Amino acid sequence: MAGNIDLLRDVLAAARAENRAALVGYLPAGFPTVADGVRAITTMLDGGCDVVEVGLPHSDPVLDGPVIQTADDIALRGGVKIADVLRTVKEAHELTGAPVLVMTYWNPVDRYGPERFAADLAAAGGAGCILPDLPVEESTAWRKAADEHGLATVFVVAPSSRDERLAKITAAGSGFVYAASLMGVTGTRESVGREAQDLVRRTRATTELPVCVGLGVSTAEQAAEVAQFADGVIVGSAFVKRLLDAPDLESGLAAVRALAGDLAEGVRTRA
């Protein structure tokens, strides 16, 4: 079974045709449980997200801030496995029809087997994989498997990336480019800043791929700010925090739906 890279491209192109940025949400699989995580992810999509990233919880999430680390820890203590991540992708896609990607560190994929992981992710209806710590130079085997199974390979670029490096990364990627808005770990920020706008400009000079900005966006106002210059706005920690702070699951789901709606309005606000 082929993956859904074409669906991902179509959804991003449709947002652009509507003169807006796409809204990309993130939650780790298995949080707060596997079944409840599926509910939360489908709620995000029903509430206004166009695309969703399912995190593969990792015991050493070096790029993630304390909010996502807490959620990962809950999922890992709950016994989440790669099979649960794939189940989450499958159910979220089947229930909503939306493109669903996996965001993961390379080590779990390497141990599982890149070819096997690509085949299983495609079979689950996945659209691709975001691999923030996989160097382009070491990605050939993965990209070959991803291409064979119709999956996007999304690489992360950062403000520290030189133009020559950006060109190398974007030439190897597919689906979209994940632009980290600032140096450091994930989390909500008071301001997304000018670094992100400059990074998008420099990245666009190297590629026709959509450029989506993540790290730090948590409010409709910030989403509107980023939507002025990016093709997509990625929000993770703010969704996780809604679930962590809620007194019970139903309240958390309501908060997730409300946030998705607010952010969806934000990405449609263009000057």
PDB file of C-alpha atoms in Angstrom:
ATOM      1  CA  MET A   1       0.000   0.000   0.000  1.00  0.00           C
ATOM      2  CA  ALA A   2       1.320   3.442  -0.927  1.00  0.00           C
ATOM      3  CA  GLY A   3       1.579   6.229   1.596  1.00  0.00           C
ATOM      4  CA  ASN A   4      -0.233   9.536   1.392  1.00  0.00           C
ATOM      5  CA  ILE A   5       2.408  12.037   0.263  1.00  0.00           C
ATOM      6  CA  ASP A   6       0.065  13.163  -2.528  1.00  0.00           C
ATOM      7  CA  LEU A   7      -2.693  13.853  -0.002  1.00  0.00           C
ATOM      8  CA  LEU A   8      -0.261  15.949   2.034  1.00  0.00           C
ATOM      9  CA  ARG A   9       0.739  17.927  -1.061  1.00  0.00           C
ATOM     10  CA  ASP A  10      -2.905  18.449  -2.021  1.00  0.00           C
ATOM     11  CA  VAL A  11      -3.895  19.713   1.435  1.00  0.00           C
ATOM     12  CA  LEU A  12      -0.990  22.166   1.560  1.00  0.00           C
ATOM     13  CA  ALA A  13      -1.750  23.338  -1.988  1.00  0.00           C
ATOM     14  CA  ALA A  14      -5.428  23.814  -1.109  1.00  0.00           C
ATOM     15  CA  ALA A  15      -4.489  26.044   1.830  1.00  0.00           C
ATOM     16  CA  ARG A  16      -2.266  28.108  -0.429  1.00  0.00           C
ATOM     17  CA  ALA A  17      -5.094  28.378  -2.988  1.00  0.00           C
ATOM     18  CA  GLU A  18      -7.256  29.798  -0.187  1.00  0.00           C
ATOM     19  CA  ASN A  19      -4.519  32.393   0.472  1.00  0.00           C
ATOM     20  CA  ARG A  20      -3.830  31.115   3.950  1.00  0.00           C
ATOM     21  CA  ALA A  21      -1.324  29.055   5.864  1.00  0.00           C
ATOM     22  CA  ALA A  22      -2.049  25.434   6.706  1.00  0.00           C
ATOM     23  CA  LEU A  23      -2.460  24.507  10.376  1.00  0.00           C
ATOM     24  CA  VAL A  24      -0.365  21.534  11.479  1.00  0.00           C
ATOM     25  CA  GLY A  25      -0.954  20.075  14.939  1.00  0.00           C
ATOM     26  CA  TYR A  26       1.233  17.727  16.966  1.00  0.00           C
ATOM     27  CA  LEU A  27       0.589  15.247  19.766  1.00  0.00           C
ATOM     28  CA  PRO A  28       2.643  12.264  20.919  1.00  0.00           C
ATOM     29  CA  ALA A  29       1.056   8.839  20.493  1.00  0.00           C
ATOM     30  CA  GLY A  30      -0.026   7.110  23.679  1.00  0.00           C
ATOM     31  CA  PHE A  31      -0.814  10.349  25.492  1.00  0.00           C
ATOM     32  CA  PRO A  32      -2.687  10.258  27.769  1.00  0.00           C
ATOM     33  CA  THR A  33      -3.401   6.672  26.577  1.00  0.00           C
ATOM     34  CA  VAL A  34      -3.336   5.203  23.086  1.00  0.00           C
ATOM     35  CA  ALA A  35      -7.126   5.303  22.660  1.00  0.00           C
ATOM     36  CA  ASP A  36      -7.486   8.745  24.252  1.00  0.00           C
ATOM     37  CA  GLY A  37      -4.587  10.002  22.142  1.00  0.00           C
ATOM     38  CA  VAL A  38      -6.473   8.992  19.007  1.00  0.00           C
ATOM     39  CA  ARG A  39      -9.491  10.914  20.299  1.00  0.00           C
ATOM     40  CA  ALA A  40      -7.352  13.973  20.979  1.00  0.00           C
ATOM     41  CA  ILE A  41      -5.757  13.885  17.527  1.00  0.00           C
ATOM     42  CA  THR A  42      -9.070  13.491  15.726  1.00  0.00           C
ATOM     43  CA  THR A  43     -10.420  16.344  17.852  1.00  0.00           C
ATOM     44  CA  MET A  44      -7.542  18.555  16.668  1.00  0.00           C
ATOM     45  CA  LEU A  45      -8.350  17.730  13.054  1.00  0.00           C
ATOM     46  CA  ASP A  46     -12.104  18.159  13.502  1.00  0.00           C
ATOM     47  CA  GLY A  47     -11.437  21.443  15.302  1.00  0.00           C
ATOM     48  CA  GLY A  48      -9.482  23.027  12.470  1.00  0.00           C
ATOM     49  CA  CYS A  49      -6.073  21.409  11.897  1.00  0.00           C
ATOM     50  CA  ASP A  50      -5.306  20.511   8.285  1.00  0.00           C
ATOM     51  CA  VAL A  51      -2.461  18.104   9.002  1.00  0.00           C
ATOM     52  CA  VAL A  52      -1.323  16.302  12.128  1.00  0.00           C
ATOM     53  CA  GLU A  53       2.037  15.029  13.340  1.00  0.00           C
ATOM     54  CA  VAL A  54       1.988  11.990  15.632  1.00  0.00           C
ATOM     55  CA  GLY A  55       5.012  11.941  17.895  1.00  0.00           C
ATOM     56  CA  LEU A  56       6.854   8.700  18.581  1.00  0.00           C
ATOM     57  CA  PRO A  57       7.679   9.033  22.298  1.00  0.00           C
ATOM     58  CA  HIS A  58      11.377   8.751  23.058  1.00  0.00           C
ATOM     59  CA  SER A  59      13.227   8.308  26.332  1.00  0.00           C
ATOM     60  CA  ASP A  60      15.767  11.007  25.452  1.00  0.00           C
ATOM     61  CA  PRO A  61      13.867  13.724  23.557  1.00  0.00           C
ATOM     62  CA  VAL A  62      16.740  16.181  23.266  1.00  0.00           C
ATOM     63  CA  LEU A  63      14.893  18.653  21.035  1.00  0.00           C
ATOM     64  CA  ASP A  64      11.673  18.706  23.053  1.00  0.00           C
ATOM     65  CA  GLY A  65      10.844  21.094  25.852  1.00  0.00           C
ATOM     66  CA  PRO A  66       9.422  20.159  29.268  1.00  0.00           C
ATOM     67  CA  VAL A  67       5.775  20.033  28.161  1.00  0.00           C
ATOM     68  CA  ILE A  68       6.311  17.428  25.446  1.00  0.00           C
ATOM     69  CA  GLN A  69       8.855  15.597  27.617  1.00  0.00           C
ATOM     70  CA  THR A  70       6.149  15.220  30.277  1.00  0.00           C
ATOM     71  CA  ALA A  71       3.672  13.828  27.738  1.00  0.00           C
ATOM     72  CA  ASP A  72       6.302  11.459  26.321  1.00  0.00           C
ATOM     73  CA  ASP A  73       7.031  10.199  29.826  1.00  0.00           C
ATOM     74  CA  ILE A  74       3.337   9.519  30.459  1.00  0.00           C
ATOM     75  CA  ALA A  75       3.098   7.622  27.161  1.00  0.00           C
ATOM     76  CA  LEU A  76       6.260   5.591  27.814  1.00  0.00           C
ATOM     77  CA  ARG A  77       5.156   4.695  31.342  1.00  0.00           C
ATOM     78  CA  GLY A  78       1.901   3.570  29.759  1.00  0.00           C
ATOM     79  CA  GLY A  79       3.891   1.124  27.648  1.00  0.00           C
ATOM     80  CA  VAL A  80       3.487   2.776  24.225  1.00  0.00           C
ATOM     81  CA  LYS A  81       5.196   0.877  21.385  1.00  0.00           C
ATOM     82  CA  ILE A  82       5.800   1.585  17.695  1.00  0.00           C
ATOM     83  CA  ALA A  83       2.754  -0.576  16.932  1.00  0.00           C
ATOM     84  CA  ASP A  84       0.680   1.887  18.977  1.00  0.00           C
ATOM     85  CA  VAL A  85       2.129   4.818  17.031  1.00  0.00           C
ATOM     86  CA  LEU A  86       1.161   3.135  13.756  1.00  0.00           C
ATOM     87  CA  ARG A  87      -2.298   2.347  15.134  1.00  0.00           C
ATOM     88  CA  THR A  88      -2.695   6.016  16.046  1.00  0.00           C
ATOM     89  CA  VAL A  89      -1.730   7.076  12.515  1.00  0.00           C
ATOM     90  CA  LYS A  90      -4.111   4.560  10.963  1.00  0.00           C
ATOM     91  CA  GLU A  91      -7.118   5.432  13.112  1.00  0.00           C
ATOM     92  CA  ALA A  92      -6.598   9.196  12.912  1.00  0.00           C
ATOM     93  CA  HIS A  93      -6.329   9.051   9.115  1.00  0.00           C
ATOM     94  CA  GLU A  94      -9.270   6.681   8.676  1.00  0.00           C
ATOM     95  CA  LEU A  95     -11.511   8.713  10.973  1.00  0.00           C
ATOM     96  CA  THR A  96     -10.725  12.110   9.408  1.00  0.00           C
ATOM     97  CA  GLY A  97      -9.242  11.554   5.947  1.00  0.00           C
ATOM     98  CA  ALA A  98      -6.483  14.021   6.850  1.00  0.00           C
ATOM     99  CA  PRO A  99      -2.759  13.578   6.170  1.00  0.00           C
ATOM    100  CA  VAL A 100      -0.968  12.166   9.217  1.00  0.00           C
ATOM    101  CA  LEU A 101       2.815  12.152   9.639  1.00  0.00           C
ATOM    102  CA  VAL A 102       5.057  10.621  12.274  1.00  0.00           C
ATOM    103  CA  MET A 103       7.605  12.834  13.994  1.00  0.00           C
ATOM    104  CA  THR A 104      10.403  10.773  15.448  1.00  0.00           C
ATOM    105  CA  TYR A 105      14.045  10.663  16.365  1.00  0.00           C
ATOM    106  CA  TRP A 106      16.060   8.405  14.104  1.00  0.00           C
ATOM    107  CA  ASN A 107      17.124   5.781  16.657  1.00  0.00           C
ATOM    108  CA  PRO A 108      13.734   4.020  17.017  1.00  0.00           C
ATOM    109  CA  VAL A 109      13.333   3.858  13.219  1.00  0.00           C
ATOM    110  CA  ASP A 110      16.866   2.551  12.792  1.00  0.00           C
ATOM    111  CA  ARG A 111      16.265  -0.188  15.354  1.00  0.00           C
ATOM    112  CA  TYR A 112      12.881  -1.113  13.870  1.00  0.00           C
ATOM    113  CA  GLY A 113      14.392  -1.176  10.364  1.00  0.00           C
ATOM    114  CA  PRO A 114      13.945   1.733   7.918  1.00  0.00           C
ATOM    115  CA  GLU A 115      12.390  -0.386   5.157  1.00  0.00           C
ATOM    116  CA  ARG A 116      10.025  -2.103   7.592  1.00  0.00           C
ATOM    117  CA  PHE A 117       9.056   1.197   9.210  1.00  0.00           C
ATOM    118  CA  ALA A 118       8.349   2.835   5.843  1.00  0.00           C
ATOM    119  CA  ALA A 119       6.256  -0.150   4.726  1.00  0.00           C
ATOM    120  CA  ASP A 120       4.271  -0.249   7.965  1.00  0.00           C
ATOM    121  CA  LEU A 121       3.741   3.523   8.040  1.00  0.00           C
ATOM    122  CA  ALA A 122       2.463   3.461   4.450  1.00  0.00           C
ATOM    123  CA  ALA A 123       0.188   0.520   5.258  1.00  0.00           C
ATOM    124  CA  ALA A 124      -1.252   2.572   8.131  1.00  0.00           C
ATOM    125  CA  GLY A 125      -2.100   5.385   5.701  1.00  0.00           C
ATOM    126  CA  GLY A 126       0.698   7.672   6.861  1.00  0.00           C
ATOM    127  CA  ALA A 127       1.776  10.620   4.732  1.00  0.00           C
ATOM    128  CA  GLY A 128       5.409  10.712   5.789  1.00  0.00           C
ATOM    129  CA  CYS A 129       7.990  11.161   8.489  1.00  0.00           C
ATOM    130  CA  ILE A 130       9.656  14.154  10.148  1.00  0.00           C
ATOM    131  CA  LEU A 131      13.160  13.225  11.282  1.00  0.00           C
ATOM    132  CA  PRO A 132      14.704  16.167  13.149  1.00  0.00           C
ATOM    133  CA  ASP A 133      17.975  14.467  14.086  1.00  0.00           C
ATOM    134  CA  LEU A 134      18.729  12.498  10.889  1.00  0.00           C
ATOM    135  CA  PRO A 135      21.554  14.181   8.950  1.00  0.00           C
ATOM    136  CA  VAL A 136      20.885  14.444   5.219  1.00  0.00           C
ATOM    137  CA  GLU A 137      24.216  12.734   4.590  1.00  0.00           C
ATOM    138  CA  GLU A 138      23.022   9.621   6.436  1.00  0.00           C
ATOM    139  CA  SER A 139      19.464   9.596   5.068  1.00  0.00           C
ATOM    140  CA  THR A 140      19.864   7.764   1.749  1.00  0.00           C
ATOM    141  CA  ALA A 141      18.528   4.387   2.924  1.00  0.00           C
ATOM    142  CA  TRP A 142      15.530   5.981   4.594  1.00  0.00           C
ATOM    143  CA  ARG A 143      14.700   8.243   1.657  1.00  0.00           C
ATOM    144  CA  LYS A 144      14.869   5.310  -0.751  1.00  0.00           C
ATOM    145  CA  ALA A 145      12.402   3.337   1.388  1.00  0.00           C
ATOM    146  CA  ALA A 146      10.152   6.375   1.838  1.00  0.00           C
ATOM    147  CA  ASP A 147      10.062   7.053  -1.906  1.00  0.00           C
ATOM    148  CA  GLU A 148       9.223   3.435  -2.653  1.00  0.00           C
ATOM    149  CA  HIS A 149       6.289   3.574  -0.243  1.00  0.00           C
ATOM    150  CA  GLY A 150       4.911   6.995  -1.163  1.00  0.00           C
ATOM    151  CA  LEU A 151       5.996   8.794   1.990  1.00  0.00           C
ATOM    152  CA  ALA A 152       7.298  12.316   2.506  1.00  0.00           C
ATOM    153  CA  THR A 153      10.658  12.855   4.197  1.00  0.00           C
ATOM    154  CA  VAL A 154      10.480  16.161   6.072  1.00  0.00           C
ATOM    155  CA  PHE A 155      13.758  17.629   7.277  1.00  0.00           C
ATOM    156  CA  VAL A 156      14.157  20.386   9.851  1.00  0.00           C
ATOM    157  CA  VAL A 157      16.074  23.585   9.136  1.00  0.00           C
ATOM    158  CA  ALA A 158      17.138  26.103  11.771  1.00  0.00           C
ATOM    159  CA  PRO A 159      18.182  29.769  11.877  1.00  0.00           C
ATOM    160  CA  SER A 160      21.773  28.586  12.266  1.00  0.00           C
ATOM    161  CA  SER A 161      21.646  26.740   8.912  1.00  0.00           C
ATOM    162  CA  ARG A 162      23.819  28.453   6.297  1.00  0.00           C
ATOM    163  CA  ASP A 163      22.380  28.975   2.822  1.00  0.00           C
ATOM    164  CA  GLU A 164      24.516  26.214   1.312  1.00  0.00           C
ATOM    165  CA  ARG A 165      23.309  23.826   3.992  1.00  0.00           C
ATOM    166  CA  LEU A 166      19.681  24.856   3.453  1.00  0.00           C
ATOM    167  CA  ALA A 167      19.981  24.017  -0.248  1.00  0.00           C
ATOM    168  CA  LYS A 168      21.376  20.586   0.547  1.00  0.00           C
ATOM    169  CA  ILE A 169      18.614  19.826   3.068  1.00  0.00           C
ATOM    170  CA  THR A 170      15.731  21.047   0.925  1.00  0.00           C
ATOM    171  CA  ALA A 171      16.998  19.189  -2.152  1.00  0.00           C
ATOM    172  CA  ALA A 172      16.776  15.930  -0.204  1.00  0.00           C
ATOM    173  CA  GLY A 173      13.396  16.554   1.447  1.00  0.00           C
ATOM    174  CA  SER A 174       9.828  16.106   0.247  1.00  0.00           C
ATOM    175  CA  GLY A 175       6.345  17.087   1.373  1.00  0.00           C
ATOM    176  CA  PHE A 176       7.373  20.295   3.113  1.00  0.00           C
ATOM    177  CA  VAL A 177      10.270  21.836   5.005  1.00  0.00           C
ATOM    178  CA  TYR A 178       9.993  22.184   8.787  1.00  0.00           C
ATOM    179  CA  ALA A 179      11.518  25.532   9.747  1.00  0.00           C
ATOM    180  CA  ALA A 180      12.406  25.725  13.430  1.00  0.00           C
ATOM    181  CA  SER A 181      11.613  29.311  14.345  1.00  0.00           C
ATOM    182  CA  LEU A 182      14.442  29.679  16.851  1.00  0.00           C
ATOM    183  CA  MET A 183      17.355  27.888  18.360  1.00  0.00           C
ATOM    184  CA  GLY A 184      16.581  25.651  21.316  1.00  0.00           C
ATOM    185  CA  VAL A 185      13.924  23.165  22.331  1.00  0.00           C
ATOM    186  CA  THR A 186      10.210  23.097  21.646  1.00  0.00           C
ATOM    187  CA  GLY A 187       7.779  25.021  23.826  1.00  0.00           C
ATOM    188  CA  THR A 188       5.499  28.021  23.837  1.00  0.00           C
ATOM    189  CA  ARG A 189       7.090  31.438  23.451  1.00  0.00           C
ATOM    190  CA  GLU A 190       5.989  35.027  23.977  1.00  0.00           C
ATOM    191  CA  SER A 191       7.134  35.940  20.485  1.00  0.00           C
ATOM    192  CA  VAL A 192       8.059  33.885  17.458  1.00  0.00           C
ATOM    193  CA  GLY A 193      10.441  36.578  16.265  1.00  0.00           C
ATOM    194  CA  ARG A 194      12.133  37.775  13.124  1.00  0.00           C
ATOM    195  CA  GLU A 195      14.527  34.856  12.914  1.00  0.00           C
ATOM    196  CA  ALA A 196      11.686  32.691  11.622  1.00  0.00           C
ATOM    197  CA  GLN A 197      10.765  35.124   8.857  1.00  0.00           C
ATOM    198  CA  ASP A 198      14.378  35.371   7.719  1.00  0.00           C
ATOM    199  CA  LEU A 199      14.733  31.574   7.787  1.00  0.00           C
ATOM    200  CA  VAL A 200      11.612  31.125   5.656  1.00  0.00           C
ATOM    201  CA  ARG A 201      12.895  33.670   3.148  1.00  0.00           C
ATOM    202  CA  ARG A 202      16.254  31.951   2.882  1.00  0.00           C
ATOM    203  CA  THR A 203      14.691  28.490   2.687  1.00  0.00           C
ATOM    204  CA  ARG A 204      12.277  29.523  -0.052  1.00  0.00           C
ATOM    205  CA  ALA A 205      15.225  30.710  -2.123  1.00  0.00           C
ATOM    206  CA  THR A 206      16.373  27.067  -2.319  1.00  0.00           C
ATOM    207  CA  THR A 207      13.145  25.131  -2.916  1.00  0.00           C
ATOM    208  CA  GLU A 208       9.582  25.040  -4.241  1.00  0.00           C
ATOM    209  CA  LEU A 209       8.488  22.962  -1.244  1.00  0.00           C
ATOM    210  CA  PRO A 210       6.087  24.594   1.225  1.00  0.00           C
ATOM    211  CA  VAL A 211       7.843  25.936   4.328  1.00  0.00           C
ATOM    212  CA  CYS A 212       6.046  25.365   7.631  1.00  0.00           C
ATOM    213  CA  VAL A 213       7.179  27.055  10.842  1.00  0.00           C
ATOM    214  CA  GLY A 214       7.163  25.392  14.248  1.00  0.00           C
ATOM    215  CA  LEU A 215       8.593  25.849  17.763  1.00  0.00           C
ATOM    216  CA  GLY A 216       6.947  28.487  19.875  1.00  0.00           C
ATOM    217  CA  VAL A 217       3.514  29.124  18.338  1.00  0.00           C
ATOM    218  CA  SER A 218       0.769  28.835  20.940  1.00  0.00           C
ATOM    219  CA  THR A 219      -1.854  31.537  20.283  1.00  0.00           C
ATOM    220  CA  ALA A 220      -4.083  32.686  17.435  1.00  0.00           C
ATOM    221  CA  GLU A 221      -2.138  35.962  17.346  1.00  0.00           C
ATOM    222  CA  GLN A 222       1.170  34.154  16.899  1.00  0.00           C
ATOM    223  CA  ALA A 223      -0.388  31.886  14.271  1.00  0.00           C
ATOM    224  CA  ALA A 224      -1.573  34.972  12.386  1.00  0.00           C
ATOM    225  CA  GLU A 225       1.909  36.500  12.654  1.00  0.00           C
ATOM    226  CA  VAL A 226       3.597  33.392  11.217  1.00  0.00           C
ATOM    227  CA  ALA A 227       0.880  32.962   8.563  1.00  0.00           C
ATOM    228  CA  GLN A 228       1.983  36.265   7.038  1.00  0.00           C
ATOM    229  CA  PHE A 229       5.182  34.658   5.758  1.00  0.00           C
ATOM    230  CA  ALA A 230       4.957  30.857   6.093  1.00  0.00           C
ATOM    231  CA  ASP A 231       3.039  28.177   4.181  1.00  0.00           C
ATOM    232  CA  GLY A 232       2.129  26.372   7.370  1.00  0.00           C
ATOM    233  CA  VAL A 233       2.018  26.931  11.129  1.00  0.00           C
ATOM    234  CA  ILE A 234       3.001  24.009  13.380  1.00  0.00           C
ATOM    235  CA  VAL A 235       1.682  23.853  16.953  1.00  0.00           C
ATOM    236  CA  GLY A 236       2.575  21.131  19.442  1.00  0.00           C
ATOM    237  CA  SER A 237       3.299  22.132  23.035  1.00  0.00           C
ATOM    238  CA  ALA A 238       0.185  24.309  23.305  1.00  0.00           C
ATOM    239  CA  PHE A 239      -2.057  21.323  22.451  1.00  0.00           C
ATOM    240  CA  VAL A 240      -0.177  19.048  24.849  1.00  0.00           C
ATOM    241  CA  LYS A 241      -0.470  21.651  27.603  1.00  0.00           C
ATOM    242  CA  ARG A 242      -4.268  21.813  27.191  1.00  0.00           C
ATOM    243  CA  LEU A 243      -4.467  18.098  27.919  1.00  0.00           C
ATOM    244  CA  LEU A 244      -1.942  18.197  30.755  1.00  0.00           C
ATOM    245  CA  ASP A 245      -3.703  21.093  32.495  1.00  0.00           C
ATOM    246  CA  ALA A 246      -7.249  19.733  32.159  1.00  0.00           C
ATOM    247  CA  PRO A 247      -8.953  18.173  35.202  1.00  0.00           C
ATOM    248  CA  ASP A 248     -10.284  15.315  33.059  1.00  0.00           C
ATOM    249  CA  LEU A 249     -10.166  14.006  29.493  1.00  0.00           C
ATOM    250  CA  GLU A 250     -13.424  15.542  28.284  1.00  0.00           C
ATOM    251  CA  SER A 251     -12.361  18.986  29.489  1.00  0.00           C
ATOM    252  CA  GLY A 252      -9.006  18.470  27.805  1.00  0.00           C
ATOM    253  CA  LEU A 253     -10.610  17.503  24.506  1.00  0.00           C
ATOM    254  CA  ALA A 254     -12.861  20.556  24.659  1.00  0.00           C
ATOM    255  CA  ALA A 255      -9.810  22.756  25.261  1.00  0.00           C
ATOM    256  CA  VAL A 256      -7.961  21.115  22.346  1.00  0.00           C
ATOM    257  CA  ARG A 257     -10.927  21.681  20.034  1.00  0.00           C
ATOM    258  CA  ALA A 258     -11.198  25.321  21.108  1.00  0.00           C
ATOM    259  CA  LEU A 259      -7.484  25.930  20.568  1.00  0.00           C
ATOM    260  CA  ALA A 260      -7.601  24.327  17.118  1.00  0.00           C
ATOM    261  CA  GLY A 261     -10.499  26.593  16.202  1.00  0.00           C
ATOM    262  CA  ASP A 262      -8.695  29.710  17.441  1.00  0.00           C
ATOM    263  CA  LEU A 263      -5.498  28.784  15.599  1.00  0.00           C
ATOM    264  CA  ALA A 264      -7.458  27.954  12.425  1.00  0.00           C
ATOM    265  CA  GLU A 265      -8.851  31.493  12.517  1.00  0.00           C
ATOM    266  CA  GLY A 266      -5.345  32.813  13.094  1.00  0.00           C
ATOM    267  CA  VAL A 267      -3.836  31.138  10.019  1.00  0.00           C
ATOM    268  CA  ARG A 268      -6.636  32.659   7.936  1.00  0.00           C
ATOM    269  CA  THR A 269      -5.728  36.177   9.063  1.00  0.00           C
ATOM    270  CA  ARG A 270      -3.541  37.696   6.403  1.00  0.00           C
ATOM    271  CA  ALA A 271      -2.778  41.359   6.043  1.00  0.00           C
TER     272      ALA A 271
END
